[in-house]
Coordinates of C-alpha atoms and ligand atoms in Angstrom, one line a residue:
M1079 CA -191.5 -65.6 -78.4
E1080 CA -188.4 -65.0 -80.4
Y1081 CA -188.8 -63.3 -83.8
F1082 CA -186.1 -63.1 -86.4
T1083 CA -185.6 -62.3 -90.0
F1084 CA -184.8 -65.3 -92.1
R1085 CA -181.7 -64.7 -94.2
Q1086 CA -181.1 -68.1 -95.7
F1087 CA -184.2 -68.7 -97.7
T1088 CA -182.6 -69.2 -101.1
I1089 CA -185.5 -69.5 -103.4
N1090 CA -186.9 -66.4 -105.0
R1091 CA -190.2 -64.7 -104.6
I1092 CA -191.2 -64.5 -108.2
M1093 CA -188.7 -64.6 -111.0
H1094 CA -189.7 -62.2 -113.6
Y1095 CA -187.5 -59.3 -114.6
Y1096 CA -189.6 -56.2 -114.9
S1097 CA -189.0 -52.5 -115.5
L1098 CA -191.1 -49.4 -115.2
G1099 CA -190.3 -45.7 -116.0
K1100 CA -186.9 -44.6 -117.3
I1101 CA -183.6 -46.1 -116.2
P1102 CA -180.1 -45.5 -117.5
P1103 CA -178.6 -48.1 -120.0
K1104 CA -176.0 -49.3 -117.5
R1105 CA -176.4 -49.6 -113.7
H1106 CA -174.3 -47.5 -111.4
T1107 CA -173.5 -44.9 -114.0
Q1108 CA -174.4 -41.2 -114.2
F1109 CA -178.1 -40.7 -114.7
R1110 CA -179.1 -37.0 -114.7
K1111 CA -182.2 -35.0 -114.5
D1112 CA -183.0 -32.2 -117.0
N1113 CA -181.3 -29.7 -114.7
G1114 CA -178.1 -31.7 -114.6
E1115 CA -178.4 -33.1 -111.1
L1116 CA -177.9 -36.8 -110.5
Y1117 CA -180.8 -39.1 -109.7
S1118 CA -180.4 -41.1 -106.5
E1119 CA -179.9 -44.7 -107.2
E1120 CA -181.2 -47.2 -104.6
L1121 CA -180.5 -50.9 -104.6
F1122 CA -183.4 -52.8 -103.0
S1123 CA -181.6 -56.1 -102.4
T1124 CA -182.6 -59.3 -100.5
E1125 CA -180.4 -61.6 -98.5
G1126 CA -177.7 -59.0 -98.5
F1127 CA -176.5 -59.0 -102.1
S1128 CA -177.1 -62.7 -102.7
N1129 CA -180.7 -62.9 -104.0
N1130 CA -183.3 -61.0 -106.0
Y1131 CA -183.1 -57.3 -106.2
S1132 CA -184.4 -54.2 -107.9
T1133 CA -182.7 -50.9 -108.7
L1134 CA -184.7 -47.7 -108.2
Y1135 CA -183.9 -44.2 -109.3
H1136 CA -185.2 -41.5 -106.9
V1137 CA -185.5 -37.8 -107.7
N1138 CA -184.3 -37.1 -104.2
P1139 CA -182.2 -39.2 -101.8
P1140 CA -184.3 -41.7 -99.9
T1141 CA -182.2 -41.0 -96.7
R1142 CA -183.3 -37.5 -95.6
I1143 CA -184.8 -38.2 -92.1
K1144 CA -186.2 -35.2 -90.3
Q1145 CA -187.5 -36.9 -87.1
V1146 CA -187.7 -40.3 -85.4
G1147 CA -190.5 -40.6 -82.9
E1148 CA -191.0 -42.9 -80.0
P1149 CA -191.6 -46.5 -81.0
Y1150 CA -194.6 -48.5 -79.7
S1151 CA -195.2 -52.2 -79.6
V1152 CA -197.5 -53.8 -82.2
A1153 CA -196.5 -57.4 -81.2
P1154 CA -199.4 -59.8 -81.3
K1155 CA -200.8 -60.1 -77.7
V1156 CA -200.7 -63.8 -77.2
V1157 CA -203.1 -65.1 -74.5
L1158 CA -203.0 -68.8 -75.3
D1159 CA -199.5 -69.9 -76.3
K1160 CA -200.3 -73.6 -76.1
Q1161 CA -203.5 -75.2 -77.1
L1162 CA -205.1 -78.3 -78.5
K1163 CA -208.7 -77.6 -79.5
H1164 CA -210.5 -77.1 -82.8
R1165 CA -211.5 -73.5 -83.0
S1166 CA -213.8 -71.4 -85.1
L1167 CA -213.4 -67.7 -85.4
Q1168 CA -215.8 -65.2 -86.9
G1169 CA -213.5 -62.9 -88.8
F1170 CA -216.3 -60.5 -89.8
Q1171 CA -217.0 -59.9 -86.1
V1172 CA -213.8 -57.8 -85.9
P1173 CA -215.2 -54.3 -85.9
P1174 CA -214.2 -51.9 -88.7
E1175 CA -211.7 -49.1 -87.9
D1176 CA -211.1 -45.9 -89.8
D1177 CA -207.3 -46.3 -89.8
Y1178 CA -205.6 -49.1 -91.8
L1179 CA -202.8 -49.9 -89.3
K1180 CA -205.2 -49.9 -86.3
S1181 CA -207.6 -52.1 -88.2
R1182 CA -205.1 -54.9 -88.6
K1183 CA -205.9 -57.3 -85.7
A1184 CA -203.6 -60.3 -85.2
V1185 CA -205.5 -63.5 -84.3
L1186 CA -203.0 -66.3 -84.7
T1187 CA -199.2 -66.2 -84.6
N1188 CA -196.0 -68.2 -84.4
N1189 CA -192.3 -67.6 -85.3
D1190 CA -193.0 -68.0 -89.1
C1191 CA -196.1 -65.9 -89.6
T1192 CA -198.9 -63.8 -88.1
I1193 CA -202.4 -64.1 -89.4
L1194 CA -204.5 -60.9 -89.1
V1195 CA -208.0 -59.8 -90.1
S1196 CA -208.7 -56.2 -90.9
A1197 CA -211.7 -54.0 -91.8
P1198 CA -210.3 -50.6 -92.7
R1199 CA -212.7 -47.8 -93.6
K1200 CA -210.4 -45.0 -94.7
S1201 CA -207.6 -44.7 -97.2
M1202 CA -204.1 -44.0 -95.9
K1203 CA -203.7 -40.3 -96.7
D1204 CA -201.5 -38.9 -94.0
Y1205 CA -198.7 -41.5 -93.7
F1206 CA -196.9 -44.3 -95.4
F1207 CA -196.3 -47.8 -94.0
K1208 CA -193.3 -50.0 -94.3
N1209 CA -193.2 -53.5 -92.8
A1210 CA -189.5 -54.3 -92.3
D1211 CA -190.2 -57.5 -90.5
A1212 CA -192.4 -59.4 -92.9
D1213 CA -193.5 -60.0 -96.5
E1214 CA -197.3 -59.5 -96.5
M1215 CA -200.0 -61.4 -98.3
I1216 CA -203.1 -59.2 -98.2
F1217 CA -206.1 -61.1 -99.4
V1218 CA -209.0 -58.8 -100.5
H1219 CA -212.2 -60.3 -99.3
K1220 CA -214.3 -57.2 -99.7
G1221 CA -213.5 -53.8 -101.3
T1222 CA -211.7 -52.3 -104.2
G1223 CA -208.9 -49.7 -104.4
T1224 CA -205.3 -49.0 -105.3
F1225 CA -202.1 -50.3 -103.6
K1226 CA -199.5 -47.5 -104.1
S1227 CA -195.8 -47.9 -103.6
F1228 CA -192.6 -46.5 -105.1
Y1229 CA -192.9 -49.3 -107.7
G1230 CA -196.1 -47.9 -109.1
E1231 CA -199.8 -48.8 -108.5
L1232 CA -201.8 -52.0 -108.4
K1233 CA -205.5 -51.9 -108.6
F1234 CA -207.1 -54.4 -106.3
S1235 CA -210.5 -56.0 -106.0
Y1236 CA -212.3 -59.0 -104.5
G1237 CA -210.2 -62.2 -104.6
D1238 CA -206.8 -60.5 -105.1
Y1239 CA -203.8 -61.7 -103.2
I1240 CA -201.6 -58.6 -102.9
V1241 CA -198.0 -59.9 -102.2
V1242 CA -195.7 -57.2 -100.8
P1243 CA -192.0 -57.8 -100.3
R1244 CA -190.8 -56.7 -96.9
G1245 CA -189.4 -53.2 -96.9
T1246 CA -191.8 -51.9 -99.5
T1247 CA -193.1 -48.4 -98.5
Y1248 CA -196.8 -48.4 -99.4
Q1249 CA -200.2 -46.8 -99.0
M1250 CA -203.6 -48.4 -99.4
E1251 CA -206.3 -46.4 -101.1
F1252 CA -209.9 -47.7 -100.8
D1253 CA -212.7 -46.8 -103.1
D1254 CA -215.3 -47.0 -100.2
E1255 CA -215.5 -47.9 -96.6
D1256 CA -216.7 -51.5 -96.8
N1257 CA -213.4 -53.4 -96.8
R1258 CA -212.4 -56.8 -95.4
L1259 CA -208.9 -58.1 -95.6
F1260 CA -207.3 -61.4 -94.6
I1261 CA -203.6 -60.7 -94.0
V1262 CA -200.6 -63.0 -93.5
E1263 CA -197.3 -61.5 -92.3
S1264 CA -194.5 -63.8 -93.3
Y1265 CA -191.1 -63.6 -91.6
S1266 CA -189.5 -65.2 -94.7
P1267 CA -190.1 -64.5 -98.4
I1268 CA -193.5 -65.5 -99.8
V1269 CA -192.7 -67.5 -102.9
T1270 CA -194.5 -69.7 -105.5
P1271 CA -194.1 -73.5 -104.9
K1272 CA -190.8 -74.7 -106.1
R1273 CA -192.2 -77.8 -107.8
Y1274 CA -194.1 -75.5 -110.2
R1275 CA -190.9 -73.7 -111.3
N1276 CA -188.1 -74.8 -113.6
Q1277 CA -184.5 -74.1 -112.7
F1278 CA -184.7 -70.6 -114.2
G1279 CA -187.9 -69.7 -112.3
Q1280 CA -190.4 -70.0 -115.1
L1281 CA -193.7 -71.5 -114.1
L1282 CA -194.1 -75.0 -115.5
E1283 CA -196.9 -76.5 -117.5
H1284 CA -198.5 -78.3 -114.6
S1285 CA -198.6 -75.2 -112.4
P1286 CA -202.1 -74.0 -111.6
F1287 CA -201.2 -70.5 -112.6
C1288 CA -198.6 -68.9 -114.9
E1289 CA -196.8 -65.6 -115.5
R1290 CA -199.7 -64.1 -117.3
D1291 CA -201.8 -64.3 -114.1
I1292 CA -199.3 -62.2 -112.2
R1293 CA -200.3 -58.5 -112.3
K1294 CA -197.4 -56.1 -111.9
P1295 CA -197.2 -52.5 -110.9
E1296 CA -198.2 -49.8 -113.4
N1297 CA -198.8 -46.0 -113.5
L1298 CA -195.5 -45.0 -112.0
R1299 CA -196.1 -41.5 -110.7
T1300 CA -193.2 -39.4 -109.6
H1301 CA -193.8 -37.1 -106.7
D1302 CA -191.0 -34.6 -106.5
E1303 CA -192.2 -33.0 -103.2
Q1304 CA -190.7 -31.8 -100.0
G1305 CA -192.4 -31.5 -96.7
D1306 CA -193.1 -33.6 -93.6
F1307 CA -193.7 -37.1 -94.8
Q1308 CA -194.9 -39.3 -92.0
F1309 CA -193.9 -43.0 -92.1
Y1310 CA -194.6 -45.9 -89.8
I1311 CA -191.9 -48.5 -90.0
K1312 CA -192.5 -51.9 -88.4
K1313 CA -189.3 -53.6 -87.2
Q1314 CA -189.1 -56.4 -84.6
H1315 CA -192.8 -55.8 -83.8
Q1316 CA -192.2 -52.2 -82.8
M1317 CA -193.7 -49.4 -84.8
Y1318 CA -191.3 -46.5 -85.4
P1319 CA -192.8 -43.2 -86.4
Y1320 CA -190.4 -41.5 -88.9
Q1321 CA -190.6 -38.2 -90.6
Y1322 CA -188.8 -37.8 -94.0
L1323 CA -188.1 -34.6 -96.0
D1324 CA -189.0 -36.2 -99.3
H1325 CA -192.1 -37.9 -100.7
P1326 CA -191.2 -41.6 -100.9
F1327 CA -192.9 -42.1 -104.3
D1328 CA -190.3 -40.0 -106.1
V1329 CA -189.0 -42.8 -108.3
V1330 CA -188.6 -42.1 -112.1
G1331 CA -187.8 -45.7 -113.0
W1332 CA -186.8 -49.0 -111.7
D1333 CA -186.0 -52.5 -112.8
G1334 CA -185.4 -55.9 -111.2
Y1335 CA -187.0 -58.9 -109.7
V1336 CA -188.3 -57.5 -106.4
Y1337 CA -191.7 -55.7 -106.5
P1338 CA -195.2 -56.1 -105.1
Y1339 CA -197.6 -58.0 -107.4
I1340 CA -201.2 -59.3 -107.4
F1341 CA -202.4 -62.8 -108.1
S1342 CA -206.2 -63.2 -108.1
I1343 CA -207.7 -66.4 -106.5
H1344 CA -210.1 -66.4 -109.5
D1345 CA -207.1 -67.1 -111.8
F1346 CA -206.1 -70.2 -109.9
E1347 CA -206.8 -73.2 -112.2
P1348 CA -207.9 -76.1 -110.0
I1349 CA -206.3 -79.5 -110.4
T1350 CA -208.9 -82.2 -110.2
G1351 CA -209.0 -86.0 -110.5
R1352 CA -211.0 -89.2 -110.6
I1353 CA -210.7 -89.5 -106.8
H1354 CA -210.2 -86.9 -104.0
Q1355 CA -207.0 -84.8 -104.6
P1356 CA -205.0 -83.9 -101.5
P1357 CA -204.6 -80.3 -100.3
P1358 CA -201.2 -79.7 -102.0
V1359 CA -202.9 -79.5 -105.4
H1360 CA -204.4 -76.2 -104.0
Q1361 CA -201.1 -74.8 -103.0
T1362 CA -200.5 -71.2 -104.2
F1363 CA -197.6 -69.8 -102.1
A1364 CA -194.9 -71.2 -99.9
A1365 CA -192.8 -69.6 -97.2
R1366 CA -190.6 -70.9 -94.4
G1367 CA -192.9 -72.8 -92.0
F1368 CA -196.2 -72.5 -93.8
V1369 CA -198.0 -72.8 -97.1
V1370 CA -201.0 -71.0 -98.6
C1371 CA -203.6 -72.9 -100.6
S1372 CA -206.6 -71.6 -102.7
F1373 CA -209.8 -73.7 -102.7
V1374 CA -211.7 -72.5 -105.8
P1375 CA -214.9 -73.6 -107.6
R1376 CA -214.2 -76.8 -109.5
L1377 CA -215.6 -80.0 -110.8
F1378 CA -215.7 -82.9 -108.3
D1379 CA -214.0 -86.2 -108.6
Y1380 CA -215.4 -88.4 -111.4
H1381 CA -214.7 -92.0 -110.4
P1382 CA -218.1 -93.7 -110.3
Q1383 CA -217.6 -94.6 -106.6
A1384 CA -215.8 -91.3 -105.7
I1385 CA -216.5 -89.5 -102.4
P1386 CA -215.9 -85.8 -103.0
A1387 CA -215.9 -84.8 -99.3
P1388 CA -212.5 -85.0 -97.7
Y1389 CA -211.6 -88.0 -95.5
N1390 CA -210.8 -87.6 -91.8
H1391 CA -207.3 -86.4 -91.5
S1392 CA -204.7 -86.8 -88.7
N1393 CA -202.5 -83.8 -89.3
I1394 CA -199.6 -84.5 -87.0
D1395 CA -197.3 -81.8 -88.3
S1396 CA -199.3 -78.8 -89.1
D1397 CA -201.9 -76.5 -87.7
E1398 CA -204.5 -75.9 -90.4
V1399 CA -206.3 -72.6 -90.8
L1400 CA -209.1 -72.3 -93.3
Y1401 CA -210.5 -68.9 -94.1
Y1402 CA -213.9 -69.1 -95.8
V1403 CA -214.5 -66.6 -98.5
D1404 CA -217.6 -67.5 -100.5
G1405 CA -219.8 -70.3 -101.8
D1406 CA -221.0 -73.6 -100.3
F1407 CA -218.7 -75.7 -98.1
M1408 CA -219.6 -79.3 -98.7
S1409 CA -217.7 -80.6 -95.6
R1410 CA -218.8 -78.1 -93.0
K1411 CA -222.0 -76.9 -91.5
H1412 CA -222.8 -73.3 -90.3
V1413 CA -220.2 -71.7 -92.4
E1414 CA -220.2 -67.9 -92.7
K1415 CA -218.1 -65.6 -94.8
G1416 CA -215.0 -64.5 -93.0
M1417 CA -215.1 -67.5 -90.7
M1418 CA -211.8 -69.1 -89.9
T1419 CA -211.3 -72.6 -88.5
L1420 CA -208.2 -73.8 -86.8
H1421 CA -207.6 -77.5 -86.7
P1422 CA -204.5 -78.0 -84.7
A1423 CA -201.8 -80.7 -85.2
G1424 CA -202.3 -83.6 -82.8
I1425 CA -206.0 -84.5 -83.2
P1426 CA -207.9 -85.6 -86.3
H1427 CA -210.5 -83.5 -88.0
G1428 CA -212.9 -84.3 -90.8
P1429 CA -216.1 -83.6 -92.5
H1430 CA -219.2 -82.8 -90.4
P1431 CA -221.8 -85.5 -89.9
G1432 CA -223.9 -86.1 -92.9
T1433 CA -221.7 -84.2 -95.3
V1434 CA -219.9 -87.3 -96.7
E1435 CA -223.1 -89.0 -97.9
K1436 CA -224.4 -85.7 -99.1
S1437 CA -221.3 -85.1 -101.2
I1438 CA -221.7 -88.3 -103.2
G1439 CA -222.9 -87.7 -106.7
A1440 CA -222.3 -83.9 -106.5
K1441 CA -220.7 -82.7 -109.7
E1442 CA -219.1 -79.4 -108.6
T1443 CA -218.4 -77.1 -105.8
H1444 CA -218.6 -73.3 -105.6
E1445 CA -216.5 -73.0 -102.5
L1446 CA -213.9 -70.3 -102.3
A1447 CA -211.4 -70.4 -99.4
V1448 CA -207.9 -69.6 -98.4
M1449 CA -205.9 -72.1 -96.3
V1450 CA -202.8 -71.4 -94.3
D1451 CA -201.1 -74.5 -93.0
T1452 CA -198.3 -73.8 -90.5
F1453 CA -195.7 -76.4 -89.6
Y1454 CA -195.4 -75.1 -86.0
P1455 CA -198.3 -74.5 -83.7
L1456 CA -200.1 -71.3 -83.8
Q1457 CA -200.8 -69.2 -80.7
L1458 CA -204.0 -67.3 -80.1
T1459 CA -204.5 -63.6 -79.3
Q1460 CA -207.3 -62.0 -77.3
T1461 CA -208.9 -60.9 -80.5
A1462 CA -209.1 -64.6 -81.5
L1463 CA -210.8 -65.5 -78.3
D1464 CA -213.2 -62.5 -78.6
I1465 CA -214.5 -63.7 -81.9
E1466 CA -214.5 -67.4 -81.1
D1467 CA -217.5 -69.8 -81.4
K1468 CA -216.7 -71.6 -78.1
D1469 CA -218.6 -74.8 -78.8
Y1470 CA -217.1 -75.5 -82.3
Y1471 CA -214.9 -78.3 -81.0
K1472 CA -218.1 -80.3 -80.3
S1473 CA -219.6 -79.7 -83.7
W1474 CA -218.9 -83.2 -84.9
L1475 CA -221.5 -84.6 -82.4
E1476 CA -224.4 -82.9 -84.2
Ligands
FE2_674 FE1 -206.9 -81.2 -93.1

């Protein structure tokens, strides 16, 4: 499979200018420490110099490499590159691992994204991670902690989407060992849906969330430390061990439009109607080749003859992945937390037997789920087959 970095994606991630710490009044001018030395300015740009960027001021140059180790492959191990079967995977069956990077298990992949599940037990204490291949969307299903980067800190908890621009050096700190993450690596920028933004990027009135729902980094701590700082840098699905002289979180200030942020699924305001609303009303993020939707607790359709359960659906252009987080799922039986269904393009899928009648008259749903719809077929890894409910495709017979 060919992987590549997408350079022509001209809409921006999020479009809020933000600044933290101290910065000079004018960019690219002398900005000095108390001892008279210059700070090291770093432009963190996207699409060359043609799209959003941030400007960071480091105490030390971000370039002082001490060692580069032997790279190793972290490419998803695809065992089924073509397939046409409804699948159900038990995400919580993936065993926990102490280490964060080892805990990230790819289950589904294509040229646009890789979907991973992860149950890390320990905080990242001894190294920093940078994904140079992909933006990351880390959905927190279980656990609390702090996402640390040179932009500052983001406290996370259940229901948070942590959105990380590619190239961000970070550490995950967990408050305890019981953590479950649903991760999408996107080989293009993860953005908010264009139809919800005006020409200047402000979220419009009909958007199911607005700027106030976006949590930005805070508590910028500056580590002016020298030593052996271990990095793992992922590039073209190889992991490169790097050792730098300087602590990466040595920024005294930054400003710009590129930074990690959090949006909580609990802040998504559902759009409802008199009759069944199609999945795009749940859309939360967009990227090249896929979208992410949030299914949240909401009132059901209020037409007197309405059928709240979804209709059968012939998706001929997208593989649909639904990750079940919490609550009741009115259209499915045998749903467990952390379960993931894959309904591939090419064959219809629909509600399970009995669930349509049962949905009539229901006033509300408490379901909570994340959907990833890809426009090109997904391939399965060995991990996916290991946690698969093999008879799921027959479940509409019951
Ligand atoms: Fe569907």
